Amino acid sequence: MSKLYVLFEHSAGFSLFRVAEFEELAAFLPQVEESVTDLQRFNSVVTLIAFQPFKSAVTALENINAISEGILPEDLNLFLEGGLPKRKKRSKCTLGVSDPKLGAAISEALEIPCSHTGAVPEVLRGIRHHFHALIKGLTLKACSVAQLGLGHSYSRARVKFNVHRVDNMIIQSIALLDQLDKDINTFSMRIREWYSYHFPELVSIVPENYLYTKCAEYIKDRKTLSEESIEPLTEILSDSEKAQAIVDASKMSMGMDISPVDLINIQMFAGRVVALSNYRKQIAEYLHTKMNSVAPNLTTLIGDQVGARLISKAGSLTSLAKYPASTLQILGAEKALFRALKTRSKTPKYGLLYHSTFIGRAGLKNKGRISRYLANKCSIASRIDCFSETQTTVFGEKLRQQVEDRLKFYETGDIPMKNVDVMKQAMEEVSQQEIEQDSMKKKKKKKKKEKKEVEVAMDED
């Protein structure tokens, strides 16, 4: 008859229970579920074998981090070695655990079969419910304090990240960039309508929103324009002909006169729009540097903004790396996909990847094929960026060249290199770079040592 032991990990410590009449319990599972809430009935089912409290909050955090990743910590290993029967008798025993990953690690290390199904979840539920009553000297208040403290420290530890590789900042940056684009576009249209009452000819001469706003901020009243204004307008527009055209148009403009108060308001609003446009450029540069540090290969392959949108849609770089290429291909086209499935029409060929330059360059017949191929390469690049320890753009450059070669193949029929050969070349280049970096580090160390030796010699003299 097999004996069932149940391991329960609490914020206060590790505990090992023995369950009476395990085989009968499995047969009468509904009765077990009912007895979980009743302490007297549950006490007859479960008996405490051993309890090991955590010595400090640090050890509790270390153990819970290991358990959450499915690793058997040393403290738990020693605890189970002492609490369970000897290794010869363990074949007739079963250890109930809540996490199957931890169960696999325990069974490998301690040579005991582990289970997480059947009556085990109900027994663990009962232990969790009555834990403060099953352990002598432990109160409900102490349990809640320990849970709260460990919960806070565990969450704090999980939130900690590498400052140089933060995908959360990328998600916020791309969202802000999209919002700024919408706002700047709306404000530019508003200032065009507003200033066109006074100087309607300016729109046809300067169609670009940013330059139009800068011109409106500088000109103010069109009657003040003269030949002296050509040089400042040329600096703004980088075109002397347009500057001359503005001055000429101001002399025969059909616009109405505006009061100084209205002009001041237009000038202030134009200044705000120009400042927003400049800030948008800064955010774009910031996003570019962040993407190069977090996902250099993905950025090299499809650009910083498309890569950032993919990461934002997935939720994180890790989530994007876990996606298959088929999911990545239609990421951003979920509505179209489900609508197509519902109406039994054609499914979308691409989502956010459509904004990549490769899709636009491909022919109409090859857009779906190149999007599938590009999604495959993006999936590889995101996995390399997520899981590689050393940052390099070599893989991104090679993958980009592969997409270029595939586009040529569709146009001319030239057969591209195989992926295996390309990856071998990339690995060789990366290893060469690492060797060069190591040699550079050694040279720097030698120089530092030589400087110190010279300084010491100078001090002795």
Short mmCIF file of C-alpha atoms in Angstrom, two decimals, residues 58-460:
data_model
loop_
_atom_site.label_atom_id
_atom_site.label_comp_id
_atom_site.label_asym_id
_atom_site.label_seq_id
_atom_site.Cartn_x
_atom_site.Cartn_y
_atom_site.Cartn_z
CA VAL A 58 16.27 36.74 2.89
CA THR A 59 16.33 32.91 3.03
CA ALA A 60 12.55 32.84 2.50
CA LEU A 61 12.92 35.02 -0.61
CA GLU A 62 15.79 32.90 -1.98
CA ASN A 63 13.79 29.69 -1.51
CA ILE A 64 10.57 31.07 -3.03
CA ASN A 65 12.50 32.40 -6.05
CA ALA A 66 14.02 28.97 -6.63
CA ILE A 67 10.66 27.18 -6.21
CA SER A 68 8.89 29.59 -8.59
CA GLU A 69 11.43 28.69 -11.29
CA GLY A 70 11.04 24.93 -10.65
CA ILE A 71 14.46 24.55 -8.98
CA LEU A 72 14.96 22.49 -5.82
CA PRO A 73 16.68 24.71 -3.18
CA GLU A 74 19.26 23.20 -0.80
CA ASP A 75 17.16 23.96 2.31
CA LEU A 76 14.18 22.06 0.89
CA ASN A 77 16.42 19.19 -0.24
CA LEU A 78 17.85 18.74 3.28
CA PHE A 79 14.38 19.11 4.83
CA LEU A 80 12.89 16.38 2.62
CA GLU A 81 15.90 14.09 3.15
CA GLY A 82 15.27 14.24 6.90
CA GLY A 83 11.46 14.10 6.78
CA LEU A 84 10.86 11.38 4.17
CA PRO A 85 11.59 7.66 4.69
CA LYS A 86 14.95 6.20 3.69
CA ARG A 87 15.77 5.89 -0.03
CA LYS A 88 15.14 2.11 -0.10
CA LYS A 89 11.52 2.56 1.10
CA ARG A 90 10.72 5.60 -1.08
CA SER A 91 9.55 3.54 -4.04
CA LYS A 92 6.41 2.67 -2.06
CA CYS A 93 5.78 6.35 -1.18
CA THR A 94 4.34 9.26 -3.16
CA LEU A 95 5.01 12.94 -2.52
CA GLY A 96 2.19 15.37 -3.32
CA VAL A 97 3.29 18.78 -4.63
CA SER A 98 1.48 21.81 -6.04
CA ASP A 99 3.90 22.56 -8.89
CA PRO A 100 4.70 19.82 -11.46
CA LYS A 101 8.07 21.46 -12.33
CA LEU A 102 9.15 21.33 -8.69
CA GLY A 103 7.85 17.76 -8.49
CA ALA A 104 10.06 16.74 -11.43
CA ALA A 105 13.11 18.32 -9.74
CA ILE A 106 12.36 16.57 -6.41
CA SER A 107 11.79 13.16 -8.01
CA GLU A 108 15.08 13.48 -9.90
CA ALA A 109 17.08 14.51 -6.82
CA LEU A 110 15.44 12.34 -4.11
CA GLU A 111 14.24 9.35 -6.16
CA ILE A 112 10.62 9.57 -5.02
CA PRO A 113 7.56 9.64 -7.31
CA CYS A 114 5.69 12.96 -7.15
CA SER A 115 2.05 13.70 -7.90
CA HIS A 116 0.04 16.90 -8.35
CA THR A 117 -3.30 15.44 -9.42
CA GLY A 118 -6.15 13.46 -7.86
CA ALA A 119 -6.72 14.13 -4.16
CA VAL A 120 -3.46 16.14 -3.76
CA PRO A 121 -4.91 19.58 -4.74
CA GLU A 122 -7.81 19.14 -2.27
CA VAL A 123 -5.46 18.08 0.54
CA LEU A 124 -3.22 21.09 -0.17
CA ARG A 125 -6.30 23.34 -0.14
CA GLY A 126 -7.20 22.03 3.29
CA ILE A 127 -3.63 22.49 4.59
CA ARG A 128 -3.60 26.05 3.25
CA HIS A 129 -6.96 26.73 4.94
CA HIS A 130 -6.01 25.27 8.36
CA PHE A 131 -2.22 25.81 8.33
CA HIS A 132 -2.14 28.10 11.39
CA ALA A 133 -4.08 25.48 13.39
CA LEU A 134 -1.96 22.53 12.24
CA ILE A 135 1.36 24.11 13.34
CA LYS A 136 1.87 24.65 17.09
CA GLY A 137 2.76 28.19 18.15
CA LEU A 138 1.68 29.74 14.82
CA THR A 139 -1.23 32.17 14.83
CA LEU A 140 -3.38 33.43 11.98
CA LYS A 141 -2.00 36.95 12.44
CA ALA A 142 1.62 35.73 12.24
CA CYS A 143 0.74 33.81 9.05
CA SER A 144 -0.78 36.87 7.39
CA VAL A 145 2.20 39.07 8.39
CA ALA A 146 4.67 36.52 6.97
CA GLN A 147 2.65 36.20 3.74
CA LEU A 148 2.45 39.97 3.32
CA GLY A 149 6.17 40.50 3.95
CA LEU A 150 7.28 37.72 1.62
CA GLY A 151 4.75 38.79 -1.02
CA HIS A 152 6.12 42.34 -1.03
CA SER A 153 9.76 41.26 -1.17
CA TYR A 154 9.04 38.66 -3.90
CA SER A 155 7.17 41.21 -6.02
CA ARG A 156 9.94 43.78 -5.51
CA ALA A 157 12.55 41.24 -6.60
CA ARG A 158 10.55 40.26 -9.68
CA VAL A 159 10.09 43.91 -10.69
CA LYS A 160 13.85 44.58 -10.54
CA PHE A 161 15.37 44.72 -14.03
CA ASN A 162 18.49 45.48 -15.97
CA VAL A 163 18.49 49.25 -16.53
CA HIS A 164 20.14 48.94 -19.95
CA ARG A 165 17.62 46.42 -21.29
CA VAL A 166 14.18 47.71 -20.41
CA ASP A 167 11.35 46.95 -22.81
CA ASN A 168 8.77 48.76 -20.61
CA MET A 169 10.34 52.09 -21.59
CA ILE A 170 10.07 51.12 -25.26
CA ILE A 171 6.36 50.35 -24.89
CA GLN A 172 5.72 53.73 -23.26
CA SER A 173 7.92 55.58 -25.79
CA ILE A 174 6.18 54.19 -28.87
CA ALA A 175 2.76 54.89 -27.33
CA LEU A 176 3.84 58.48 -26.64
CA LEU A 177 5.26 58.81 -30.15
CA ASP A 178 1.96 57.70 -31.73
CA GLN A 179 0.01 60.08 -29.49
CA LEU A 180 2.33 62.98 -30.35
CA ASP A 181 1.93 62.27 -34.08
CA LYS A 182 -1.86 62.50 -33.75
CA ASP A 183 -1.75 65.62 -31.59
CA ILE A 184 0.80 67.46 -33.76
CA ASN A 185 -1.22 66.65 -36.87
CA THR A 186 -4.45 67.96 -35.25
CA PHE A 187 -2.77 71.11 -33.92
CA SER A 188 -1.09 71.79 -37.28
CA MET A 189 -4.44 71.61 -39.07
CA ARG A 190 -5.93 73.97 -36.48
CA ILE A 191 -3.13 76.54 -36.92
CA ARG A 192 -3.45 76.30 -40.73
CA GLU A 193 -7.15 77.14 -40.54
CA TRP A 194 -6.58 79.89 -37.98
CA TYR A 195 -3.66 81.63 -39.71
CA SER A 196 -5.18 81.21 -43.20
CA TYR A 197 -7.73 83.90 -42.33
CA HIS A 198 -4.82 86.33 -42.25
CA PHE A 199 -2.37 84.85 -44.82
CA PRO A 200 -4.12 82.18 -47.02
CA GLU A 201 -1.35 82.06 -49.66
CA LEU A 202 1.21 80.60 -47.20
CA VAL A 203 -0.40 77.12 -47.33
CA SER A 204 0.32 76.66 -51.05
CA ILE A 205 3.92 77.90 -50.69
CA VAL A 206 4.78 75.85 -47.54
CA PRO A 207 2.67 72.64 -47.48
CA GLU A 208 4.72 70.89 -44.71
CA ASN A 209 3.08 71.19 -41.28
CA TYR A 210 6.25 71.78 -39.23
CA LEU A 211 7.72 74.41 -41.57
CA TYR A 212 4.33 76.12 -41.94
CA THR A 213 4.02 76.41 -38.15
CA LYS A 214 7.57 77.83 -37.84
CA CYS A 215 6.84 80.37 -40.60
CA ALA A 216 3.57 81.41 -38.93
CA GLU A 217 5.40 81.84 -35.61
CA TYR A 218 8.04 84.06 -37.25
CA ILE A 219 5.86 86.12 -39.64
CA LYS A 220 3.04 87.12 -37.24
CA ASP A 221 1.61 90.09 -39.18
CA ARG A 222 2.20 89.67 -42.94
CA LYS A 223 2.41 93.47 -43.41
CA THR A 224 5.67 93.55 -41.43
CA LEU A 225 7.44 91.36 -44.01
CA SER A 226 10.10 93.05 -46.12
CA GLU A 227 13.27 92.24 -48.07
CA GLU A 228 15.12 91.94 -44.74
CA SER A 229 12.83 89.02 -43.79
CA ILE A 230 14.10 86.84 -46.66
CA GLU A 231 17.27 85.75 -44.81
CA PRO A 232 15.49 84.50 -41.61
CA LEU A 233 12.82 82.76 -43.73
CA THR A 234 15.59 81.12 -45.80
CA GLU A 235 17.12 79.74 -42.55
CA ILE A 236 13.73 78.29 -41.56
CA LEU A 237 12.85 76.82 -44.99
CA SER A 238 16.39 76.17 -46.36
CA ASP A 239 15.06 77.52 -49.67
CA SER A 240 15.61 81.14 -50.82
CA GLU A 241 13.03 80.88 -53.62
CA LYS A 242 10.24 79.95 -51.21
CA ALA A 243 11.30 82.77 -48.86
CA GLN A 244 11.10 85.27 -51.74
CA ALA A 245 7.71 83.84 -52.76
CA ILE A 246 6.37 84.35 -49.22
CA VAL A 247 7.51 87.98 -49.17
CA ASP A 248 5.97 88.60 -52.62
CA ALA A 249 2.68 86.90 -51.65
CA SER A 250 2.42 88.97 -48.46
CA LYS A 251 2.30 92.20 -50.50
CA MET A 252 -0.75 91.12 -52.55
CA SER A 253 -2.45 88.76 -50.04
CA MET A 254 -6.25 88.34 -50.01
CA GLY A 255 -6.29 87.66 -46.25
CA MET A 256 -8.16 89.77 -43.72
CA ASP A 257 -6.53 91.94 -41.08
CA ILE A 258 -6.23 90.47 -37.57
CA SER A 259 -5.96 92.34 -34.29
CA PRO A 260 -2.66 92.19 -32.32
CA VAL A 261 -4.31 90.13 -29.54
CA ASP A 262 -5.35 87.44 -32.04
CA LEU A 263 -1.86 87.41 -33.57
CA ILE A 264 -0.30 86.97 -30.12
CA ASN A 265 -2.56 83.94 -29.49
CA ILE A 266 -1.68 82.45 -32.90
CA GLN A 267 2.03 83.01 -32.21
CA MET A 268 1.81 81.36 -28.76
CA PHE A 269 -0.07 78.37 -30.17
CA ALA A 270 2.44 78.04 -33.04
CA GLY A 271 5.29 78.11 -30.51
CA ARG A 272 3.68 75.26 -28.57
CA VAL A 273 3.25 73.17 -31.74
CA VAL A 274 6.89 73.78 -32.74
CA ALA A 275 8.03 72.76 -29.24
CA LEU A 276 5.92 69.58 -29.46
CA SER A 277 7.43 68.76 -32.86
CA ASN A 278 10.96 69.20 -31.47
CA TYR A 279 10.08 67.02 -28.49
CA ARG A 280 8.74 64.38 -30.89
CA LYS A 281 12.17 64.28 -32.58
CA GLN A 282 13.85 63.81 -29.17
CA ILE A 283 11.49 60.94 -28.32
CA ALA A 284 12.24 59.31 -31.69
CA GLU A 285 15.99 59.53 -30.98
CA TYR A 286 15.47 58.18 -27.46
CA LEU A 287 13.44 55.26 -28.85
CA HIS A 288 16.17 54.55 -31.42
CA THR A 289 18.88 54.34 -28.72
CA LYS A 290 16.65 52.22 -26.46
CA MET A 291 15.81 49.80 -29.25
CA ASN A 292 19.52 49.48 -30.14
CA SER A 293 20.30 48.56 -26.52
CA VAL A 294 17.31 46.24 -25.92
CA ALA A 295 16.70 44.61 -29.32
CA PRO A 296 19.63 45.47 -31.64
CA ASN A 297 19.02 42.63 -34.12
CA LEU A 298 15.28 43.30 -34.45
CA THR A 299 16.03 47.02 -34.95
CA THR A 300 18.61 46.26 -37.65
CA LEU A 301 16.17 43.94 -39.40
CA ILE A 302 12.92 45.99 -39.54
CA GLY A 303 13.70 49.38 -37.98
CA ASP A 304 13.20 50.81 -34.52
CA GLN A 305 9.56 51.95 -34.79
CA VAL A 306 8.15 48.74 -36.32
CA GLY A 307 10.16 46.69 -33.82
CA ALA A 308 8.93 48.82 -30.93
CA ARG A 309 5.31 48.42 -32.08
CA LEU A 310 5.75 44.63 -32.18
CA ILE A 311 7.17 44.62 -28.63
CA SER A 312 4.36 46.92 -27.45
CA LYS A 313 1.67 44.70 -29.01
CA ALA A 314 3.20 41.54 -27.53
CA GLY A 315 3.58 43.15 -24.07
CA SER A 316 7.32 42.54 -23.71
CA LEU A 317 10.34 41.32 -25.64
CA THR A 318 10.13 37.95 -23.83
CA SER A 319 6.50 37.49 -24.91
CA LEU A 320 7.41 38.42 -28.49
CA ALA A 321 10.27 35.91 -28.45
CA LYS A 322 7.86 33.17 -27.32
CA TYR A 323 5.43 33.84 -30.18
CA PRO A 324 5.64 31.59 -33.24
CA ALA A 325 6.33 33.28 -36.58
CA SER A 326 2.71 32.74 -37.71
CA THR A 327 1.42 34.76 -34.73
CA LEU A 328 4.04 37.48 -35.24
CA GLN A 329 3.04 37.77 -38.91
CA ILE A 330 -0.56 38.83 -38.15
CA LEU A 331 0.21 40.69 -34.92
CA GLY A 332 -1.86 43.87 -35.03
CA ALA A 333 -4.49 42.44 -37.41
CA GLU A 334 -6.51 40.48 -34.85
CA LYS A 335 -9.85 42.09 -35.76
CA ALA A 336 -9.39 41.30 -39.45
CA LEU A 337 -8.35 37.73 -38.61
CA PHE A 338 -11.39 36.95 -36.45
CA ARG A 339 -13.70 38.70 -38.90
CA ALA A 340 -12.26 36.52 -41.69
CA LEU A 341 -12.69 33.37 -39.61
CA LYS A 342 -16.27 34.33 -38.78
CA THR A 343 -17.27 35.15 -42.37
CA ARG A 344 -15.07 32.37 -43.85
CA SER A 345 -13.27 34.84 -46.08
CA LYS A 346 -9.52 35.28 -46.72
CA THR A 347 -7.38 35.78 -43.62
CA PRO A 348 -4.99 38.79 -43.43
CA LYS A 349 -1.44 38.30 -44.71
CA TYR A 350 0.25 40.83 -42.41
CA GLY A 351 -0.37 43.08 -39.44
CA LEU A 352 2.17 45.55 -38.07
CA LEU A 353 4.81 44.12 -40.43
CA TYR A 354 3.04 45.94 -43.28
CA HIS A 355 4.82 49.15 -42.17
CA SER A 356 8.18 47.52 -42.95
CA THR A 357 9.87 48.65 -46.18
CA PHE A 358 10.19 45.05 -47.41
CA ILE A 359 6.42 44.58 -47.81
CA GLY A 360 6.13 47.79 -49.86
CA ARG A 361 9.00 46.78 -52.15
CA ALA A 362 7.56 43.34 -52.89
CA GLY A 363 5.23 42.77 -55.83
CA LEU A 364 1.50 42.32 -55.33
CA LYS A 365 1.69 38.53 -55.73
CA ASN A 366 4.68 38.21 -53.39
CA LYS A 367 3.50 40.41 -50.48
CA GLY A 368 2.08 37.45 -48.55
CA ARG A 369 5.17 35.32 -49.19
CA ILE A 370 7.63 38.02 -48.12
CA SER A 371 5.57 38.87 -45.02
CA ARG A 372 5.68 35.20 -43.97
CA TYR A 373 9.43 35.07 -44.58
CA LEU A 374 9.98 38.38 -42.76
CA ALA A 375 7.92 37.20 -39.77
CA ASN A 376 10.14 34.10 -39.59
CA LYS A 377 13.30 36.25 -39.52
CA CYS A 378 11.77 38.67 -36.96
CA SER A 379 10.98 35.72 -34.70
CA ILE A 380 14.62 34.55 -34.88
CA ALA A 381 15.93 38.09 -34.24
CA SER A 382 13.64 38.64 -31.21
CA ARG A 383 14.76 35.33 -29.67
CA ILE A 384 18.42 36.16 -30.16
CA ASP A 385 17.89 39.61 -28.56
CA CYS A 386 15.91 38.18 -25.65
CA PHE A 387 18.05 35.21 -24.68
CA SER A 388 21.60 36.10 -25.77
CA GLU A 389 23.98 37.44 -23.13
CA THR A 390 26.19 39.46 -25.49
CA GLN A 391 24.64 42.23 -27.58
CA THR A 392 25.53 42.37 -31.26
CA THR A 393 23.91 43.46 -34.54
CA VAL A 394 25.64 40.77 -36.64
CA PHE A 395 22.60 38.46 -36.67
CA GLY A 396 20.27 41.34 -37.56
CA GLU A 397 22.47 42.35 -40.50
CA LYS A 398 22.63 38.77 -41.77
CA LEU A 399 18.86 38.30 -41.41
CA ARG A 400 18.22 41.58 -43.22
CA GLN A 401 20.50 40.47 -46.06
CA GLN A 402 18.54 37.21 -46.23
CA VAL A 403 15.27 39.13 -46.70
CA GLU A 404 16.95 41.28 -49.38
CA ASP A 405 18.15 38.13 -51.16
CA ARG A 406 14.67 36.63 -50.96
CA LEU A 407 13.21 39.76 -52.60
CA LYS A 408 15.80 39.41 -55.40
CA PHE A 409 14.87 35.73 -55.72
CA TYR A 410 11.22 36.66 -56.31
CA GLU A 411 12.25 39.22 -58.95
CA THR A 412 15.17 37.55 -60.77
CA GLY A 413 15.18 33.91 -59.61
CA ASP A 414 18.69 34.00 -58.05
CA ILE A 415 18.82 31.28 -55.40
CA PRO A 416 19.83 32.72 -51.97
CA MET A 417 22.11 31.09 -49.38
CA LYS A 418 20.70 28.53 -46.96
CA ASN A 419 19.82 29.69 -43.45
CA VAL A 420 22.27 27.19 -41.88
CA ASP A 421 25.22 28.64 -43.82
CA VAL A 422 24.21 32.23 -43.00
CA MET A 423 23.92 31.45 -39.27
CA LYS A 424 27.35 29.75 -39.31
CA GLN A 425 28.88 32.88 -40.83
CA ALA A 426 27.15 35.05 -38.20
CA MET A 427 28.42 32.82 -35.36
CA GLU A 428 31.99 33.03 -36.71
CA GLU A 429 31.79 36.84 -36.91
CA VAL A 430 30.41 37.05 -33.35
CA SER A 431 33.22 34.83 -32.02
CA GLN A 432 35.81 37.01 -33.80
CA GLN A 433 34.28 40.14 -32.25
CA GLU A 434 34.43 38.56 -28.79
CA ILE A 435 38.10 37.68 -29.28
CA GLU A 436 38.87 41.26 -30.37
CA GLN A 437 36.98 42.68 -27.37
CA ASP A 438 38.89 40.40 -24.98
CA SER A 439 42.22 41.48 -26.48
CA MET A 440 41.22 45.15 -26.16
CA LYS A 441 40.30 44.62 -22.49
CA LYS A 442 43.65 42.92 -21.83
CA LYS A 443 45.51 45.83 -23.47
CA LYS A 444 43.63 48.34 -21.30
CA LYS A 445 44.47 46.35 -18.16
CA LYS A 446 48.14 46.27 -19.15
CA LYS A 447 48.19 50.04 -19.69
CA LYS A 448 46.57 50.60 -16.28
CA LYS A 449 49.17 48.35 -14.59
CA GLU A 450 52.01 50.14 -16.35
CA LYS A 451 50.66 53.54 -15.26
CA LYS A 452 50.38 52.34 -11.64
CA GLU A 453 53.92 50.97 -11.71
CA VAL A 454 55.22 54.28 -13.09
CA GLU A 455 53.32 56.21 -10.39
CA VAL A 456 54.69 53.94 -7.66
CA ALA A 457 58.23 54.36 -9.02
CA MET A 458 57.80 58.15 -9.09
CA ASP A 459 56.55 58.15 -5.47
CA GLU A 460 59.54 56.07 -4.33
#
